[in-house]
GROMACS .gro file of C-alpha atoms in nm:
model
  332
    1MET     CA    1   1.439  -3.125   3.140
    2GLU     CA    2   1.635  -2.783   3.037
    3LYS     CA    3   1.610  -2.513   3.272
    4LYS     CA    4   1.334  -2.331   3.132
    5MET     CA    5   1.500  -1.948   2.995
    6THR     CA    6   1.383  -1.621   3.146
    7PHE     CA    7   1.248  -1.342   2.938
    8ASN     CA    8   1.256  -1.027   2.961
    9TYR     CA    9   1.024  -0.755   2.808
   10PHE     CA   10   0.991  -0.486   2.582
   11TYR     CA   11   1.050  -0.094   2.715
   12GLY     CA   12   0.919   0.204   2.481
   13THR     CA   13   1.038   0.140   2.104
   14GLU     CA   14   1.340  -0.174   2.173
   15ALA     CA   15   1.133  -0.417   1.940
   16ASP     CA   16   1.223  -0.158   1.631
   17GLN     CA   17   1.581  -0.313   1.685
   18PHE     CA   18   1.501  -0.626   1.590
   19SER     CA   19   1.446  -0.778   1.265
   20PHE     CA   20   1.124  -0.970   1.180
   21TYR     CA   21   1.043  -1.200   0.914
   22ARG     CA   22   0.688  -1.012   0.764
   23ILE     CA   23   0.391  -1.255   0.660
   24PRO     CA   24   0.159  -1.041   0.493
   25LYS     CA   25  -0.204  -0.989   0.623
   26ALA     CA   26  -0.412  -1.081   0.325
   27LEU     CA   27  -0.324  -1.469   0.386
   28PHE     CA   28  -0.490  -1.467   0.750
   29THR     CA   29  -0.791  -1.207   0.653
   30ASP     CA   30  -0.895  -1.281   0.310
   31SER     CA   31  -1.115  -1.602   0.247
   32TYR     CA   32  -0.896  -1.698  -0.051
   33PHE     CA   33  -0.689  -1.795   0.131
   34LYS     CA   34  -0.858  -1.965   0.415
   35ASP     CA   35  -0.757  -2.283   0.376
   36LEU     CA   36  -0.339  -2.258   0.320
   37SER     CA   37  -0.254  -2.416   0.638
   38SER     CA   38  -0.012  -2.205   0.872
   39ASP     CA   39   0.291  -2.373   0.826
   40ALA     CA   40   0.214  -2.286   0.389
   41LYS     CA   41   0.193  -1.895   0.531
   42ILE     CA   42   0.463  -1.926   0.746
   43LEU     CA   43   0.706  -2.057   0.433
   44TYR     CA   44   0.553  -1.772   0.192
   45GLY     CA   45   0.694  -1.527   0.449
   46LEU     CA   46   1.014  -1.699   0.452
   47MET     CA   47   1.023  -1.715   0.056
   48LEU     CA   48   0.983  -1.360   0.036
   49ASP     CA   49   1.248  -1.301   0.284
   50ARG     CA   50   1.486  -1.450   0.066
   51MET     CA   51   1.369  -1.242  -0.206
   52SER     CA   52   1.592  -0.971  -0.065
   53LEU     CA   53   1.882  -1.194  -0.156
   54SER     CA   54   1.800  -1.238  -0.484
   55ILE     CA   55   1.714  -0.911  -0.536
   56LYS     CA   56   2.059  -0.809  -0.438
   57ASN     CA   57   2.221  -1.027  -0.606
   58GLN     CA   58   2.033  -0.950  -0.923
   59TRP     CA   59   1.876  -1.321  -0.969
   60PHE     CA   60   1.644  -1.198  -1.263
   61ASP     CA   61   1.539  -1.391  -1.556
   62ASP     CA   62   1.533  -1.247  -1.914
   63LYS     CA   63   1.223  -1.098  -1.835
   64ASN     CA   64   1.322  -0.921  -1.550
   65ARG     CA   65   1.179  -1.114  -1.298
   66ALA     CA   66   1.365  -1.201  -0.948
   67TYR     CA   67   1.365  -1.646  -0.853
   68ILE     CA   68   1.533  -1.773  -0.530
   69TYR     CA   69   1.670  -2.101  -0.449
   70PHE     CA   70   1.500  -2.263  -0.151
   71SER     CA   71   1.547  -2.679  -0.138
   72ILE     CA   72   1.328  -2.904   0.086
   73GLU     CA   73   1.644  -2.905   0.308
   74ASP     CA   74   1.614  -2.516   0.390
   75ILE     CA   75   1.238  -2.581   0.431
   76MET     CA   76   1.318  -2.830   0.682
   77GLU     CA   77   1.531  -2.675   0.899
   78LEU     CA   78   1.336  -2.344   0.916
   79LEU     CA   79   1.058  -2.448   0.973
   80ASN     CA   80   1.200  -2.777   1.204
   81CYS     CA   81   1.004  -3.050   1.043
   82GLY     CA   82   1.041  -3.385   0.805
   83ARG     CA   83   1.067  -3.390   0.495
   84ASN     CA   84   0.703  -3.480   0.408
   85LYS     CA   85   0.557  -3.209   0.619
   86ALA     CA   86   0.812  -2.972   0.415
   87ILE     CA   87   0.700  -3.126   0.071
   88LYS     CA   88   0.364  -3.078   0.173
   89SER     CA   89   0.359  -2.722   0.250
   90MET     CA   90   0.586  -2.631  -0.080
   91ARG     CA   91   0.307  -2.803  -0.232
   92GLU     CA   92   0.002  -2.626  -0.099
   93LEU     CA   93   0.208  -2.281  -0.235
   94ASP     CA   94   0.278  -2.460  -0.568
   95ASP     CA   95   0.086  -2.295  -0.905
   96GLU     CA   96   0.060  -2.648  -0.983
   97THR     CA   97  -0.067  -2.821  -0.684
   98GLY     CA   98  -0.133  -2.582  -0.480
   99ILE     CA   99  -0.273  -2.185  -0.455
  100GLY     CA  100  -0.007  -2.084  -0.668
  101LEU     CA  101   0.194  -1.802  -0.512
  102ILE     CA  102   0.506  -2.000  -0.642
  103GLU     CA  103   0.625  -2.163  -0.918
  104LYS     CA  104   0.879  -2.369  -0.941
  105ARG     CA  105   1.092  -2.423  -1.256
  106ARG     CA  106   1.366  -2.737  -1.300
  107GLN     CA  107   1.702  -2.732  -1.424
  108GLY     CA  108   1.793  -3.097  -1.434
  109PHE     CA  109   1.848  -3.341  -1.218
  110GLY     CA  110   2.038  -3.294  -0.912
  111LYS     CA  111   1.997  -2.912  -0.920
  112VAL     CA  112   1.817  -2.719  -0.673
  113ASN     CA  113   1.478  -2.627  -0.826
  114VAL     CA  114   1.443  -2.178  -0.939
  115ILE     CA  115   1.152  -2.102  -0.783
  116TYR     CA  116   0.992  -1.745  -0.843
  117VAL     CA  117   0.780  -1.607  -0.563
  118LYS     CA  118   0.458  -1.423  -0.701
  119THR     CA  119   0.253  -1.157  -0.477
  120PHE     CA  120  -0.018  -1.210  -0.309
  121MET     CA  121  -0.238  -0.924  -0.460
  122PRO     CA  122  -0.444  -1.131  -0.755
  123GLU     CA  123  -0.302  -1.030  -1.122
  124LYS     CA  124  -0.651  -0.941  -1.152
  125THR     CA  125  -0.598  -0.662  -0.923
  126ASP     CA  126  -0.780  -0.365  -1.211
  127GLU     CA  127  -1.015  -0.137  -1.156
  128LYS     CA  128  -1.320  -0.355  -1.114
  129LYS     CA  129  -1.150  -0.518  -0.820
  130PHE     CA  130  -1.089  -0.236  -0.638
  131GLU     CA  131  -1.451  -0.061  -0.689
  132GLU     CA  132  -1.530  -0.380  -0.561
  133GLU     CA  133  -1.287  -0.317  -0.240
  134LEU     CA  134  -1.411   0.036  -0.223
  135LYS     CA  135  -1.777  -0.074  -0.180
  136LYS     CA  136  -1.673  -0.301   0.116
  137PHE     CA  137  -1.514   0.001   0.237
  138LYS     CA  138  -1.756   0.260   0.202
  139LYS     CA  139  -1.999  -0.029   0.381
  140GLN     CA  140  -1.843  -0.044   0.661
  141THR     CA  141  -1.801   0.352   0.655
  142SER     CA  142  -2.162   0.416   0.604
  143VAL     CA  143  -2.270   0.174   0.939
  144GLU     CA  144  -2.052   0.355   1.084
  145ASN     CA  145  -2.107   0.733   1.006
  146GLU     CA  146  -2.545   0.592   1.063
  147GLU     CA  147  -2.563   0.727   1.405
  148SER     CA  148  -2.370   1.120   1.307
  149THR     CA  149  -2.598   1.147   1.030
  150GLU     CA  150  -2.917   1.106   1.260
  151VAL     CA  151  -2.789   1.357   1.470
  152TYR     CA  152  -2.705   1.611   1.130
  153ASN     CA  153  -3.026   1.524   1.010
  154SER     CA  154  -3.221   1.650   1.321
  155ASN     CA  155  -2.996   1.976   1.349
  156SER     CA  156  -3.065   1.998   1.010
  157MET     CA  157  -3.419   2.058   1.081
  158LYS     CA  158  -3.431   2.279   1.372
  159SER     CA  159  -3.204   2.510   1.197
  160GLN     CA  160  -3.472   2.509   0.899
  161ASN     CA  161  -3.759   2.578   1.164
  162GLN     CA  162  -3.555   2.867   1.261
  163THR     CA  163  -3.509   3.081   0.983
  164SER     CA  164  -3.755   3.143   0.681
  165ARG     CA  165  -3.459   3.178   0.424
  166SER     CA  166  -3.375   2.754   0.307
  167PRO     CA  167  -3.061   2.641   0.347
  168GLU     CA  168  -3.056   2.613  -0.099
  169ASN     CA  169  -3.058   2.968  -0.163
  170LYS     CA  170  -2.855   3.051   0.169
  171LEU     CA  171  -2.571   2.778   0.045
  172GLN     CA  172  -2.554   2.981  -0.302
  173GLU     CA  173  -2.531   3.325  -0.113
  174VAL     CA  174  -2.257   3.259   0.078
  175TYR     CA  175  -2.096   3.082  -0.223
  176ILE     CA  176  -2.130   3.382  -0.444
  177SER     CA  177  -2.039   3.671  -0.125
  178ASN     CA  178  -1.712   3.456  -0.028
  179PRO     CA  179  -1.524   3.553  -0.297
  180ASN     CA  180  -1.557   3.903  -0.266
  181ASN     CA  181  -1.400   3.861   0.099
  182THR     CA  182  -1.103   3.651   0.008
  183ASN     CA  183  -0.724   3.701   0.050
  184LEU     CA  184  -0.539   3.510  -0.228
  185SER     CA  185  -0.357   3.706  -0.538
  186ASP     CA  186  -0.427   3.595  -0.927
  187THR     CA  187  -0.101   3.460  -0.859
  188GLU     CA  188  -0.124   3.248  -0.554
  189MET     CA  189  -0.440   3.084  -0.723
  190ASN     CA  190  -0.264   2.991  -1.050
  191ASP     CA  191  -0.071   2.773  -0.876
  192ASN     CA  192  -0.384   2.562  -0.789
  193LYS     CA  193  -0.503   2.504  -1.159
  194SER     CA  194  -0.491   2.191  -1.171
  195ASN     CA  195  -0.763   2.092  -0.877
  196HIS     CA  196  -1.076   1.997  -0.963
  197ILE     CA  197  -1.319   2.281  -0.974
  198ILE     CA  198  -1.714   2.164  -0.884
  199SER     CA  199  -2.024   2.349  -0.975
  200VAL     CA  200  -2.260   2.445  -0.588
  201ASP     CA  201  -2.510   2.186  -0.707
  202GLU     CA  202  -2.239   1.925  -0.640
  203LYS     CA  203  -2.096   2.057  -0.359
  204ARG     CA  204  -2.419   2.076  -0.223
  205PHE     CA  205  -2.544   1.714  -0.274
  206ASP     CA  206  -2.235   1.493  -0.286
  207SER     CA  207  -2.076   1.641  -0.029
  208ASP     CA  208  -2.105   1.320   0.202
  209ASN     CA  209  -2.122   1.122  -0.078
  210HIS     CA  210  -1.711   1.260  -0.083
  211SER     CA  211  -1.640   1.201   0.301
  212GLU     CA  212  -1.774   0.858   0.241
  213ASP     CA  213  -1.557   0.781  -0.060
  214TYR     CA  214  -1.254   0.925   0.101
  215GLN     CA  215  -1.282   0.701   0.407
  216ALA     CA  216  -1.351   0.432   0.231
  217TYR     CA  217  -1.013   0.469  -0.027
  218GLU     CA  218  -0.827   0.545   0.266
  219ASN     CA  219  -0.936   0.259   0.445
  220LEU     CA  220  -0.817   0.056   0.146
  221VAL     CA  221  -0.514   0.212   0.152
  222LYS     CA  222  -0.399   0.158   0.445
  223GLU     CA  223  -0.469  -0.267   0.438
  224THR     CA  224  -0.351  -0.202   0.080
  225ILE     CA  225  -0.004  -0.056   0.218
  226ASP     CA  226   0.050  -0.301   0.577
  227TYR     CA  227  -0.010   0.047   0.788
  228GLU     CA  228  -0.052  -0.156   1.073
  229SER     CA  229   0.249  -0.317   1.062
  230LEU     CA  230   0.451   0.028   0.934
  231GLU     CA  231   0.313   0.175   1.276
  232VAL     CA  232   0.574  -0.082   1.403
  233THR     CA  233   0.859  -0.038   1.242
  234HIS     CA  234   0.827   0.293   1.121
  235HIS     CA  235   0.695   0.479   1.438
  236ASP     CA  236   0.901   0.770   1.408
  237ASP     CA  237   0.764   0.847   1.097
  238MET     CA  238   0.403   0.742   1.058
  239ARG     CA  239   0.382   1.164   1.033
  240GLN     CA  240   0.493   1.128   0.717
  241VAL     CA  241   0.347   0.776   0.611
  242ASP     CA  242  -0.002   0.946   0.692
  243GLU     CA  243   0.076   1.226   0.433
  244ILE     CA  244   0.163   0.953   0.195
  245VAL     CA  245  -0.180   0.801   0.228
  246ASN     CA  246  -0.365   1.121   0.230
  247LEU     CA  247  -0.134   1.189  -0.094
  248ILE     CA  248  -0.234   0.861  -0.242
  249VAL     CA  249  -0.600   0.886  -0.178
  250GLU     CA  250  -0.654   1.258  -0.314
  251THR     CA  251  -0.479   1.108  -0.630
  252VAL     CA  252  -0.700   0.837  -0.662
  253MET     CA  253  -1.000   1.018  -0.632
  254CYS     CA  254  -0.882   1.332  -0.848
  255LYS     CA  255  -1.186   1.369  -1.136
  256ASN     CA  256  -0.907   1.445  -1.405
  257ASP     CA  257  -0.855   1.284  -1.698
  258LYS     CA  258  -0.492   1.349  -1.649
  259ILE     CA  259  -0.281   1.331  -1.360
  260LEU     CA  260   0.055   1.549  -1.372
  261ILE     CA  261   0.347   1.314  -1.243
  262ALA     CA  262   0.704   1.528  -1.301
  263SER     CA  263   0.616   1.758  -1.530
  264ASN     CA  264   0.471   1.442  -1.763
  265TRP     CA  265   0.129   1.430  -1.801
  266TYR     CA  266  -0.025   1.071  -1.775
  267PRO     CA  267  -0.364   0.894  -1.838
  268ALA     CA  268  -0.580   0.904  -1.490
  269SER     CA  269  -0.678   0.540  -1.482
  270LEU     CA  270  -0.308   0.415  -1.514
  271VAL     CA  271  -0.193   0.677  -1.228
  272LYS     CA  272  -0.442   0.532  -0.982
  273LYS     CA  273  -0.400   0.191  -1.069
  274LYS     CA  274  -0.040   0.225  -0.990
  275PHE     CA  275  -0.115   0.409  -0.670
  276LEU     CA  276  -0.384   0.195  -0.598
  277MET     CA  277  -0.093  -0.100  -0.581
  278LEU     CA  278   0.164   0.032  -0.358
  279THR     CA  279   0.298  -0.222  -0.102
  280TYR     CA  280   0.456  -0.178   0.263
  281SER     CA  281   0.784  -0.239   0.080
  282HIS     CA  282   0.689   0.096  -0.185
  283ILE     CA  283   0.648   0.306   0.099
  284GLU     CA  284   0.956   0.195   0.298
  285TYR     CA  285   1.133   0.267  -0.021
  286VAL     CA  286   0.955   0.569  -0.030
  287LEU     CA  287   1.057   0.701   0.351
  288HIS     CA  288   1.413   0.560   0.304
  289CYS     CA  289   1.492   0.781  -0.054
  290MET     CA  290   1.365   1.076   0.130
  291ARG     CA  291   1.547   0.985   0.466
  292GLY     CA  292   1.854   0.982   0.198
  293ASN     CA  293   1.798   1.256  -0.046
  294THR     CA  294   1.994   1.579   0.085
  295THR     CA  295   1.927   1.833  -0.166
  296LYS     CA  296   1.634   2.104  -0.125
  297VAL     CA  297   1.282   1.950  -0.185
  298LYS     CA  298   1.097   2.308  -0.338
  299ASN     CA  299   0.755   2.148  -0.400
  300ILE     CA  300   0.701   1.860  -0.128
  301LYS     CA  301   0.393   1.734  -0.309
  302LYS     CA  302   0.552   1.691  -0.638
  303TYR     CA  303   0.818   1.514  -0.518
  304LEU     CA  304   0.605   1.281  -0.377
  305LEU     CA  305   0.417   1.181  -0.635
  306ALA     CA  306   0.712   1.090  -0.847
  307ALA     CA  307   0.859   0.879  -0.602
  308LEU     CA  308   0.516   0.699  -0.532
  309PHE     CA  309   0.463   0.645  -0.915
  310ASN     CA  310   0.825   0.539  -0.952
  311ALA     CA  311   0.823   0.335  -0.679
  312PRO     CA  312   0.745   0.006  -0.882
  313SER     CA  313   0.988   0.036  -1.121
  314THR     CA  314   1.257   0.187  -0.985
  315MET     CA  315   1.264   0.000  -0.591
  316ASN     CA  316   1.479  -0.263  -0.726
  317GLY     CA  317   1.744  -0.089  -0.890
  318TYR     CA  318   1.785   0.149  -0.651
  319TYR     CA  319   1.858  -0.071  -0.387
  320GLN     CA  320   2.088  -0.332  -0.630
  321ALA     CA  321   2.282   0.019  -0.683
  322GLU     CA  322   2.329   0.046  -0.312
  323VAL     CA  323   2.441  -0.306  -0.284
  324ASN     CA  324   2.711  -0.244  -0.550
  325HIS     CA  325   2.832   0.064  -0.415
  326ASP     CA  326   2.883  -0.054  -0.052
  327MET     CA  327   3.018  -0.412  -0.152
  328PRO     CA  328   3.154  -0.324  -0.564
  329GLY     CA  329   3.316  -0.704  -0.522
  330LEU     CA  330   2.996  -0.899  -0.472
  331VAL     CA  331   2.939  -1.176  -0.717
  332ARG     CA  332   2.678  -1.275  -0.885
   0.00000   0.00000   0.00000
C-alpha cells in the first residue's frame, strides 16, 4: 500500500498562486442541467479550458467561431476513466445525443473531430429571459426586505401623528426649497445632462420599487459574472469589481432611449442586452486592460463603459495580439 501523502493548509492568499479548471456554477444551480452527470460537467470545464489554447492558436472557422480538438483518448486520460465512460460523457454534452453544450464536426476517416464548445447561457437569452430572472431576484429581495418595510411603516405612522402637516406636502416643500441652497454651479450640472430626471411624484412613489429593482439587478449581474469566483481569483481587485457591477446595474436601469458609449449613441436595448450578457471572462479582461493601461484616464466612468461594451467583441483579438507579440514564431 502506498504511503499516504500529507497536505498543508492554505495560508492567507496562497490559493491565488495556483491555476484551476473552472466549471460554470450554472451547471450545478440551473434546473436545466440537473440531469447532467458530474463527469459531463467536469468534461465541459476541461473543454472550456482547452478553448484558451484554440484562441491562442487562432483556431477559428470561416464564421469566426472558435473550435477545439478533444479526442476520446484525451477524455480517458484527464478523467482517468475507461473508453465507455468517456464516450458516455461526450454524448451527454453533444447537441445530437445530449444537452447541446458541444457540437461535433467530422473531418473524415482517421481524423479527430472538430468540436465547437457552446456557451452555457441559452441562445434565447433576450430581454424576456432577463425579465424572468429579474422577477425571481425581486421576489427574493422583497422577502428579505419585509421586516425592514414593516419597521418603516410603523415609524411613518408615528411621524404622521406627531405633525399636522402631511408627508406629501412636506416632501414637495423640501424638493422646491433645496435647489436654492445648492452649491453646484451651472457648469458642474452640465456634466449630468444624460442623467434621468424624474418628477416629484415618481420619486415619492417609486423609490421603494427602484431600490428593489436595483437589488434584483445587482444579484442577477453578480450571478452572471460569477462574482463569487472573482472574489477568489481577484481578491485584491474586488473594489474595482464592485464599481464595475454598480456601473453595469446603473446602465441597465437607465430610462433613456439611447446611451452614450465612447462618443457614440447606441440604442439602450442593445447596450442593456450586451451588459447583461457579460461573464466572468469579460470582467477579467476589463481588469486586465485597466492594469495594462499606462495613459491617464480623465473620465474613468466613460472608459469603463466603453471597455465593458466592447469586451465581447475585442477580448479574443486582444489576447491574440498579446500572444503574437510574446511568441511571434507561433505556428497555427
